[in-house]
CSV table of C-alpha atoms and ligand atoms in Angstrom, one decimal:
chain,number,residue,atom,x,y,z
F,29,MET,CA,-162.7,-113.7,-174.8
F,30,PRO,CA,-163.4,-110.0,-174.1
F,31,HIS,CA,-166.7,-109.2,-172.4
F,32,TYR,CA,-167.9,-107.0,-175.3
F,33,GLY,CA,-167.8,-106.8,-179.1
F,34,ASP,CA,-169.6,-108.5,-181.9
F,35,GLU,CA,-168.4,-112.1,-181.3
F,36,TRP,CA,-169.2,-111.9,-177.6
F,37,LYS,CA,-172.6,-110.2,-178.3
F,38,LYS,CA,-173.7,-113.3,-180.3
F,39,ILE,CA,-172.8,-115.6,-177.4
F,40,TYR,CA,-174.4,-113.4,-174.8
F,41,ASP,CA,-177.6,-113.0,-176.7
F,42,GLU,CA,-177.8,-116.8,-177.3
F,43,VAL,CA,-177.4,-117.4,-173.5
F,44,LEU,CA,-180.2,-114.9,-172.8
F,45,ASN,CA,-182.5,-116.6,-175.3
F,46,LEU,CA,-181.8,-120.1,-174.0
F,47,SER,CA,-182.3,-119.0,-170.4
F,48,ARG,CA,-185.6,-117.3,-171.4
F,49,SER,CA,-186.9,-120.6,-172.8
F,50,ILE,CA,-186.3,-122.3,-169.5
F,51,PHE,CA,-188.0,-119.5,-167.6
F,52,LYS,CA,-190.7,-119.6,-170.3
F,53,THR,CA,-191.0,-115.9,-170.5
F,54,ASP,CA,-191.1,-113.1,-173.1
F,55,GLY,CA,-189.7,-110.7,-170.5
F,56,GLU,CA,-186.1,-109.5,-170.0
F,57,VAL,CA,-183.4,-111.9,-168.7
F,58,LEU,CA,-180.3,-110.6,-167.0
F,59,LEU,CA,-177.2,-112.5,-166.0
F,60,LEU,CA,-176.0,-111.3,-162.6
F,61,PRO,CA,-172.3,-112.2,-162.0
F,62,THR,CA,-172.9,-113.1,-158.3
F,63,ALA,CA,-174.5,-115.7,-156.0
F,64,GLY,CA,-178.2,-116.7,-155.8
F,65,SER,CA,-178.7,-114.8,-152.6
F,66,GLN,CA,-177.7,-111.5,-154.1
F,67,ALA,CA,-180.0,-112.2,-157.0
F,68,ILE,CA,-182.8,-112.5,-154.5
F,69,GLU,CA,-181.5,-109.3,-152.7
F,70,ALA,CA,-181.8,-107.5,-156.1
F,71,SER,CA,-185.6,-108.2,-156.1
F,72,VAL,CA,-186.0,-106.6,-152.7
F,73,VAL,CA,-183.8,-103.6,-153.7
F,74,ASN,CA,-185.7,-103.0,-157.0
F,75,LEU,CA,-189.2,-104.2,-156.5
F,76,VAL,CA,-190.1,-103.6,-152.9
F,77,SER,CA,-190.5,-99.9,-152.1
F,78,PRO,CA,-188.9,-98.9,-148.8
F,79,LYS,CA,-192.2,-98.3,-147.1
F,80,ALA,CA,-194.0,-101.3,-148.6
F,81,LYS,CA,-195.1,-104.4,-146.7
F,82,VAL,CA,-193.7,-107.5,-148.2
F,83,LEU,CA,-194.9,-111.1,-147.7
F,84,VAL,CA,-192.3,-113.8,-147.3
F,85,GLY,CA,-193.2,-117.5,-147.4
F,86,VAL,CA,-191.1,-119.5,-144.9
F,87,ASN,CA,-191.2,-123.2,-144.7
F,88,GLY,CA,-187.5,-124.0,-144.6
F,89,PHE,CA,-184.0,-122.6,-144.3
F,90,PHE,CA,-184.0,-120.7,-147.6
F,91,GLY,CA,-187.3,-119.1,-146.9
F,92,GLU,CA,-185.7,-117.9,-143.7
F,93,ARG,CA,-182.8,-116.5,-145.7
F,94,VAL,CA,-185.2,-114.5,-147.9
F,95,LEU,CA,-186.7,-113.2,-144.7
F,96,LYS,CA,-183.3,-112.1,-143.4
F,97,ILE,CA,-182.6,-110.4,-146.8
F,98,ALA,CA,-185.9,-108.4,-146.7
F,99,ARG,CA,-185.3,-107.4,-143.1
F,100,ALA,CA,-181.6,-106.4,-143.8
F,101,HIS,CA,-183.0,-103.9,-146.3
F,102,GLY,CA,-185.4,-102.5,-143.6
F,103,ARG,CA,-188.6,-103.8,-145.3
F,104,GLU,CA,-191.6,-104.5,-143.2
F,105,VAL,CA,-192.2,-108.2,-143.5
F,106,VAL,CA,-195.4,-110.2,-143.1
F,107,VAL,CA,-194.3,-113.9,-142.6
F,108,LEU,CA,-196.3,-116.7,-144.0
F,109,GLU,CA,-194.8,-119.4,-141.8
F,110,LYS,CA,-195.2,-123.1,-142.0
F,111,ASP,CA,-193.2,-125.8,-140.3
F,112,TYR,CA,-190.1,-127.1,-142.0
F,113,GLY,CA,-191.4,-129.9,-144.3
F,114,ASP,CA,-194.9,-128.5,-144.6
F,115,VAL,CA,-196.2,-127.0,-147.8
F,116,ILE,CA,-197.4,-123.5,-148.4
F,117,LEU,CA,-200.7,-123.9,-150.0
F,118,ALA,CA,-202.7,-121.4,-152.1
F,119,GLU,CA,-205.3,-121.3,-149.2
F,120,ASP,CA,-202.6,-120.3,-146.7
F,121,LEU,CA,-201.7,-117.5,-149.0
F,122,GLU,CA,-205.3,-116.4,-149.4
F,123,LYS,CA,-205.8,-116.4,-145.7
F,124,ILE,CA,-202.9,-114.3,-144.8
F,125,LEU,CA,-203.6,-111.8,-147.6
F,126,MET,CA,-207.2,-111.3,-146.3
F,127,LYS,CA,-205.7,-110.2,-143.0
F,128,ASN,CA,-203.1,-108.0,-144.7
F,129,GLU,CA,-204.5,-105.9,-147.5
F,130,ASP,CA,-201.5,-103.6,-147.9
F,131,ILE,CA,-198.9,-106.1,-149.2
F,132,GLU,CA,-197.1,-105.0,-152.3
F,133,ALA,CA,-194.9,-108.0,-153.1
F,134,ALA,CA,-194.6,-111.6,-152.2
F,135,LEU,CA,-191.4,-113.6,-152.1
F,136,MET,CA,-191.8,-117.3,-152.3
F,137,ILE,CA,-189.5,-120.3,-152.7
F,138,TYR,CA,-190.3,-122.9,-155.4
F,139,SER,CA,-188.1,-125.9,-154.5
F,140,GLU,CA,-187.1,-125.5,-150.8
F,141,THR,CA,-183.7,-127.1,-151.0
F,142,SER,CA,-183.5,-127.6,-147.2
F,143,THR,CA,-186.5,-129.8,-147.0
F,144,GLY,CA,-187.2,-131.1,-150.5
F,145,VAL,CA,-190.6,-129.5,-150.5
F,146,LEU,CA,-191.9,-128.2,-153.9
F,147,ASN,CA,-194.2,-125.3,-153.1
F,148,PRO,CA,-197.1,-125.1,-155.6
F,149,ILE,CA,-196.2,-121.7,-156.9
F,150,LYS,CA,-198.3,-122.1,-160.0
F,151,THR,CA,-201.4,-121.8,-157.8
F,152,TYR,CA,-200.2,-118.5,-156.2
F,153,GLY,CA,-200.0,-116.2,-159.3
F,154,LYS,CA,-203.7,-115.7,-159.8
F,155,ILE,CA,-204.3,-114.8,-156.1
F,156,LEU,CA,-201.4,-112.3,-156.2
F,157,ARG,CA,-202.4,-110.8,-159.5
F,158,GLU,CA,-206.0,-110.2,-158.4
F,159,ARG,CA,-204.6,-108.1,-155.6
F,160,ASP,CA,-202.0,-106.4,-157.7
F,161,ILE,CA,-199.1,-107.9,-155.7
F,162,LEU,CA,-195.8,-108.4,-157.4
F,163,PHE,CA,-194.8,-112.1,-157.4
F,164,ILE,CA,-191.1,-112.9,-156.8
F,165,VAL,CA,-189.9,-116.5,-156.9
F,166,ASP,CA,-186.7,-118.2,-155.9
F,167,ALA,CA,-186.5,-121.1,-158.4
F,168,ILE,CA,-182.9,-121.8,-157.6
F,169,SER,CA,-183.0,-125.6,-157.1
F,170,ALA,CA,-185.8,-126.0,-159.7
F,171,TYR,CA,-184.4,-124.2,-162.7
F,172,GLY,CA,-183.7,-126.6,-165.5
F,173,GLY,CA,-185.1,-129.6,-163.5
F,174,VAL,CA,-188.7,-128.8,-162.7
F,175,GLU,CA,-191.5,-127.4,-164.8
F,176,LEU,CA,-191.4,-123.6,-164.7
F,177,ARG,CA,-193.8,-121.3,-166.7
F,178,MET,CA,-193.0,-117.8,-165.5
F,179,ASP,CA,-195.4,-115.9,-167.8
F,180,GLU,CA,-198.3,-118.3,-167.5
F,181,TRP,CA,-197.9,-118.5,-163.7
F,182,GLU,CA,-197.8,-114.6,-163.5
F,183,VAL,CA,-194.4,-114.5,-161.9
F,184,ASP,CA,-192.8,-111.0,-162.0
F,185,TYR,CA,-189.3,-111.8,-161.0
F,186,CYS,CA,-187.7,-115.3,-161.0
F,187,VAL,CA,-184.2,-116.4,-159.9
F,188,GLY,CA,-182.7,-119.3,-161.8
F,189,TYR,CA,-179.4,-121.0,-161.2
F,190,PRO,CA,-176.5,-122.3,-163.3
F,191,SER,CA,-175.1,-125.1,-161.2
F,192,LYS,CA,-177.9,-127.1,-159.6
F,193,ALA,CA,-180.5,-128.8,-161.9
F,194,LEU,CA,-178.9,-127.2,-164.9
F,195,GLY,CA,-175.7,-128.9,-164.2
F,196,GLY,CA,-173.4,-126.0,-165.1
F,197,LEU,CA,-170.8,-124.0,-163.2
F,198,PRO,CA,-171.6,-121.4,-160.5
F,199,GLY,CA,-170.8,-117.7,-161.1
F,200,VAL,CA,-173.6,-116.1,-163.1
F,201,ILE,CA,-177.3,-116.1,-162.0
F,202,PRO,CA,-180.0,-115.9,-164.7
F,203,VAL,CA,-182.9,-113.8,-163.5
F,204,ALA,CA,-186.0,-113.0,-165.4
F,205,ILE,CA,-188.1,-109.8,-165.0
F,206,SER,CA,-191.7,-109.5,-166.2
F,207,LYS,CA,-192.9,-106.6,-168.4
F,208,ARG,CA,-195.0,-105.5,-165.5
F,209,ALA,CA,-192.0,-105.4,-163.1
F,210,TRP,CA,-189.9,-103.5,-165.6
F,211,ARG,CA,-192.7,-101.0,-165.9
F,212,MET,CA,-192.8,-100.7,-162.2
F,213,ILE,CA,-189.0,-100.1,-162.1
F,214,ASP,CA,-189.4,-97.4,-164.8
F,215,GLU,CA,-192.1,-95.6,-163.0
F,216,ARG,CA,-191.0,-96.0,-159.4
F,217,GLY,CA,-190.8,-92.8,-157.5
F,218,TRP,CA,-187.9,-93.9,-155.2
F,219,SER,CA,-184.3,-94.8,-155.7
F,220,PRO,CA,-182.8,-98.0,-154.3
F,221,GLN,CA,-179.8,-97.6,-152.0
F,222,ALA,CA,-177.6,-99.6,-154.4
F,223,TRP,CA,-175.8,-99.0,-157.7
F,224,PHE,CA,-174.7,-102.4,-159.0
F,225,LEU,CA,-178.0,-104.0,-158.0
F,226,ASP,CA,-180.2,-101.2,-159.3
F,227,PHE,CA,-181.9,-102.5,-162.5
F,228,LYS,CA,-182.3,-99.0,-163.8
F,229,VAL,CA,-178.5,-98.9,-164.1
F,230,TRP,CA,-178.7,-102.3,-166.0
F,231,LYS,CA,-181.5,-100.9,-168.2
F,232,GLU,CA,-179.4,-97.9,-169.2
F,233,CYS,CA,-176.6,-100.3,-170.1
F,234,ILE,CA,-178.9,-102.5,-172.2
F,235,GLU,CA,-180.0,-99.4,-174.1
F,236,GLU,CA,-176.7,-97.5,-174.4
F,237,TRP,CA,-174.1,-100.2,-174.5
F,238,GLY,CA,-176.1,-103.2,-175.7
F,239,PRO,CA,-175.4,-102.5,-179.4
F,240,TRP,CA,-171.7,-103.1,-178.9
F,241,GLY,CA,-172.2,-106.2,-176.8
F,242,HIS,CA,-171.9,-104.8,-173.2
F,243,PRO,CA,-175.5,-104.7,-171.9
F,244,TYR,CA,-174.5,-104.7,-168.2
F,245,PRO,CA,-172.6,-102.2,-166.0
F,246,THR,CA,-169.5,-104.2,-165.0
F,247,THR,CA,-167.2,-106.9,-166.4
F,248,MET,CA,-168.9,-110.1,-167.2
F,249,PRO,CA,-167.1,-113.5,-166.5
F,250,THR,CA,-167.1,-114.7,-170.1
F,251,HIS,CA,-165.9,-118.2,-169.3
F,252,THR,CA,-168.7,-118.7,-166.8
F,253,VAL,CA,-171.3,-117.5,-169.3
F,254,ILE,CA,-169.9,-119.9,-171.9
F,255,ALA,CA,-170.2,-122.7,-169.4
F,256,LEU,CA,-173.8,-121.6,-168.8
F,257,ARG,CA,-174.5,-121.7,-172.5
F,258,GLU,CA,-173.2,-125.3,-172.6
F,259,ALA,CA,-175.4,-126.4,-169.7
F,260,LEU,CA,-178.5,-124.6,-171.2
F,261,ARG,CA,-177.8,-126.2,-174.6
F,262,ARG,CA,-177.6,-129.7,-173.1
F,263,VAL,CA,-180.8,-129.3,-171.2
F,264,LEU,CA,-182.7,-127.9,-174.2
F,265,GLU,CA,-181.2,-130.6,-176.6
F,266,GLU,CA,-182.6,-133.3,-174.3
F,267,GLY,CA,-185.9,-131.5,-174.4
F,268,LEU,CA,-187.4,-129.7,-171.4
F,269,GLU,CA,-190.3,-132.2,-171.0
F,270,ASN,CA,-187.8,-135.1,-171.2
F,271,VAL,CA,-185.6,-133.5,-168.6
F,272,TYR,CA,-188.5,-132.8,-166.2
F,273,ARG,CA,-189.8,-136.3,-166.6
F,274,ARG,CA,-186.3,-137.8,-165.9
F,275,HIS,CA,-186.1,-135.8,-162.7
F,276,ARG,CA,-189.6,-136.7,-161.6
F,277,LEU,CA,-189.0,-140.4,-162.3
F,278,ILE,CA,-185.7,-140.7,-160.6
F,279,ALA,CA,-186.9,-138.7,-157.6
F,280,SER,CA,-190.0,-140.8,-157.0
F,281,ALA,CA,-188.0,-144.1,-157.5
F,282,PHE,CA,-185.5,-142.8,-155.0
F,283,ARG,CA,-188.1,-141.9,-152.4
F,284,ARG,CA,-189.6,-145.4,-152.8
F,285,ALA,CA,-186.1,-146.9,-152.1
F,286,VAL,CA,-185.7,-144.7,-149.1
F,287,LYS,CA,-189.0,-145.7,-147.6
F,288,THR,CA,-188.1,-149.3,-148.2
F,289,MET,CA,-185.0,-148.8,-146.0
F,290,GLY,CA,-187.4,-147.8,-143.2
F,291,LEU,CA,-186.5,-144.1,-143.3
F,292,LYS,CA,-188.9,-141.2,-143.2
F,293,LEU,CA,-189.1,-138.3,-145.7
F,294,ILE,CA,-189.4,-134.7,-144.7
F,295,ALA,CA,-191.6,-133.6,-147.7
F,296,PRO,CA,-195.1,-135.1,-148.3
F,297,GLU,CA,-195.1,-137.3,-151.4
F,298,ASP,CA,-197.5,-135.0,-153.4
F,299,HIS,CA,-195.3,-132.0,-152.9
F,300,ALA,CA,-191.9,-133.6,-153.1
F,301,SER,CA,-189.3,-131.8,-155.1
F,302,PRO,CA,-188.0,-133.7,-158.2
F,303,THR,CA,-184.5,-132.4,-157.6
F,304,VAL,CA,-183.7,-132.9,-153.9
F,305,THR,CA,-184.9,-135.3,-151.1
F,306,ALA,CA,-184.5,-134.7,-147.4
F,307,ILE,CA,-184.5,-137.8,-145.2
F,308,ARG,CA,-184.9,-138.0,-141.4
F,309,ILE,CA,-182.1,-139.8,-139.8
F,310,PRO,CA,-182.7,-141.2,-136.3
F,311,GLN,CA,-180.4,-140.6,-133.3
F,312,ASP,CA,-178.2,-137.9,-134.7
F,313,PHE,CA,-176.4,-140.3,-137.1
F,314,SER,CA,-176.6,-138.0,-140.1
F,315,GLY,CA,-172.9,-136.9,-139.9
F,316,LYS,CA,-171.7,-140.5,-139.5
F,317,LEU,CA,-173.9,-141.7,-142.3
F,318,ARG,CA,-172.5,-139.1,-144.7
F,319,GLU,CA,-168.9,-139.9,-143.6
F,320,VAL,CA,-169.2,-143.6,-144.3
F,321,MET,CA,-170.9,-142.9,-147.7
F,322,LEU,CA,-168.1,-140.5,-148.7
F,323,LYS,CA,-165.2,-142.5,-147.4
F,324,LYS,CA,-166.3,-146.0,-148.6
F,325,PHE,CA,-168.2,-145.1,-151.7
F,326,ASP,CA,-167.1,-141.6,-152.8
F,327,VAL,CA,-170.8,-140.6,-152.6
F,328,MET,CA,-171.3,-137.1,-151.2
F,329,ILE,CA,-174.7,-136.2,-149.9
F,330,ALA,CA,-175.6,-133.1,-147.8
F,331,GLY,CA,-176.6,-132.6,-144.1
F,332,GLY,CA,-179.4,-130.6,-142.7
F,333,LEU,CA,-179.5,-126.8,-142.5
F,334,GLY,CA,-180.8,-124.5,-139.8
F,335,ARG,CA,-183.4,-126.2,-137.6
F,336,LEU,CA,-182.8,-129.5,-139.3
F,337,ALA,CA,-179.0,-129.6,-138.8
F,338,GLY,CA,-178.0,-133.0,-137.5
F,339,LYS,CA,-181.4,-134.5,-138.0
F,340,ILE,CA,-181.6,-135.2,-141.7
F,341,VAL,CA,-179.5,-135.9,-144.8
F,342,ARG,CA,-180.3,-134.5,-148.2
F,343,VAL,CA,-179.7,-136.2,-151.5
F,344,GLY,CA,-179.6,-134.1,-154.7
F,345,HIS,CA,-180.8,-135.9,-157.8
F,346,MET,CA,-180.5,-133.0,-160.2
F,347,GLY,CA,-178.9,-132.4,-163.5
F,348,TYR,CA,-176.7,-135.3,-164.6
F,349,THR,CA,-177.1,-137.0,-161.2
F,350,ALA,CA,-180.8,-137.5,-161.9
F,351,ALA,CA,-179.8,-140.8,-163.4
F,352,GLU,CA,-180.0,-144.4,-162.6
F,353,ARG,CA,-176.3,-144.9,-162.4
F,354,TYR,CA,-175.8,-142.2,-159.8
F,355,ILE,CA,-178.8,-142.9,-157.6
F,356,SER,CA,-178.4,-146.7,-157.6
F,357,ILE,CA,-174.9,-146.2,-156.1
F,358,THR,CA,-176.3,-143.7,-153.7
F,359,ILE,CA,-178.9,-146.2,-152.5
F,360,ALA,CA,-176.4,-149.0,-152.2
F,361,ALA,CA,-174.0,-146.7,-150.3
F,362,MET,CA,-176.7,-145.5,-148.0
F,363,ALA,CA,-178.0,-149.0,-147.2
F,364,TYR,CA,-174.4,-150.2,-146.5
F,365,ALA,CA,-173.7,-147.2,-144.2
F,366,LEU,CA,-177.0,-147.6,-142.3
F,367,ARG,CA,-176.1,-151.2,-141.6
F,368,GLU,CA,-172.6,-150.2,-140.4
F,369,LEU,CA,-174.4,-147.9,-138.0
F,370,GLY,CA,-176.6,-150.7,-136.7
F,371,PHE,CA,-179.8,-150.1,-138.7
F,372,ARG,CA,-181.6,-152.9,-140.5
F,373,ALA,CA,-181.6,-151.6,-144.1
F,374,ASP,CA,-182.1,-154.2,-146.7
F,375,PHE,CA,-179.8,-153.3,-149.7
F,376,PHE,CA,-181.5,-155.7,-152.1
F,377,LYS,CA,-185.1,-154.6,-151.2
F,378,ALA,CA,-184.2,-151.0,-151.6
F,379,LEU,CA,-182.6,-151.4,-155.0
F,380,ARG,CA,-185.4,-153.6,-156.1
F,381,ALA,CA,-187.9,-150.9,-155.1
F,382,PHE,CA,-185.9,-148.3,-157.0
F,383,TYR,CA,-185.7,-150.4,-160.2
F,384,GLU,CA,-189.3,-151.5,-160.1
F,385,ALA,CA,-190.3,-147.8,-159.8
F,386,LEU,CA,-188.2,-147.1,-162.8
F,387,GLY,CA,-190.2,-149.8,-164.7
F,388,HIS,CA,-187.4,-152.4,-164.9
K,8,LIG,C1,-183.6,-122.4,-152.7
K,8,LIG,C2,-182.3,-121.7,-152.5
K,8,LIG,N1,-182.3,-120.3,-152.3
K,8,LIG,C3,-181.1,-119.7,-152.2
K,8,LIG,C4,-179.9,-120.3,-152.2
K,8,LIG,C5,-178.6,-119.5,-152.1
K,8,LIG,O1,-177.8,-119.5,-153.2
K,8,LIG,P1,-176.3,-119.0,-153.1
K,8,LIG,O2,-175.6,-119.9,-152.3
K,8,LIG,O3,-175.8,-119.0,-154.5
K,8,LIG,O4,-176.4,-117.6,-152.5
K,8,LIG,C6,-179.8,-121.7,-152.4
K,8,LIG,C7,-178.6,-122.4,-152.4
K,8,LIG,O5,-178.5,-123.6,-152.2
K,8,LIG,C8,-181.1,-122.4,-152.5
K,8,LIG,O6,-181.1,-123.7,-152.7
């Protein structure tokens, strides 16, 4: 499949439209053939002027990454910092903005994959808009699994993801840009120190090369875009509300089972992400727990990142794994592994809690 031409144009346009309906935006969507981190980097490069002050919300490893990205580009950063596992509330945002009146953009994480905290980004938009601050959101582990309403929530730039909750393949990152952000790019009186990441370059391609099916500056990995189309179609066929409900239900039932096993969660219940759960593991056993689960049950879960390395495990219940048959096995494997390591984890009680929460 060539990455241009009439046949390709139809596919590409369909993918943009499907992506748009998950972002819930009338704005522009681009597919960046890269990793999520570079899609975040693109927001700094394009939307944060070199002399501007930018606010970064940090309550986990991925917030810290955004901070590193902003600093790597020499931007002056105001950090809204909370402990790993704490939530960034609208009032935290308001407080820090009152002390810093010259902030031009705010970069926030929606689902903090390192802690399983879902930051209440829908409560941030109004506060930022009132102060004319551009609102940039990393929705990487939420996209396609957690409610997202970019336009309604006044988000100006939002990073989605193909291979987490959407259940597709990695390789192209859907990003959405609000009309306001495009205008700002059009009117900005400075040039980013980038070419590939400069959205003005992309805009020229949309205008000049779009008609023959090449609305981007470089080669597009067509097979990866077709895989993204499949993932988007599946999610939209199931229905966004159904998909979001499935994620919420499986996640809360899983958290119940985990608590029944006597373990503690990192995220508070009322701000827990529907796609990922981080669990505190006592006595540095997280590596061993993961090893037993993988070797004996073929169940792969993740460890902690950054400050939480060695202290937690993380379970993804996103995309097709947000399902009874995957998570029941995960609970069984986890309870078995905990017993092997000398903890009293009641396998039956945990599964009963899970099924009861699912309404069985
Ligand atoms: C919230 C969040 N932000 C950023 C990233 C980085 O994405 P990538 O590894 O594609 O650069 C991840 C990856 O897990 C993530 O979960």
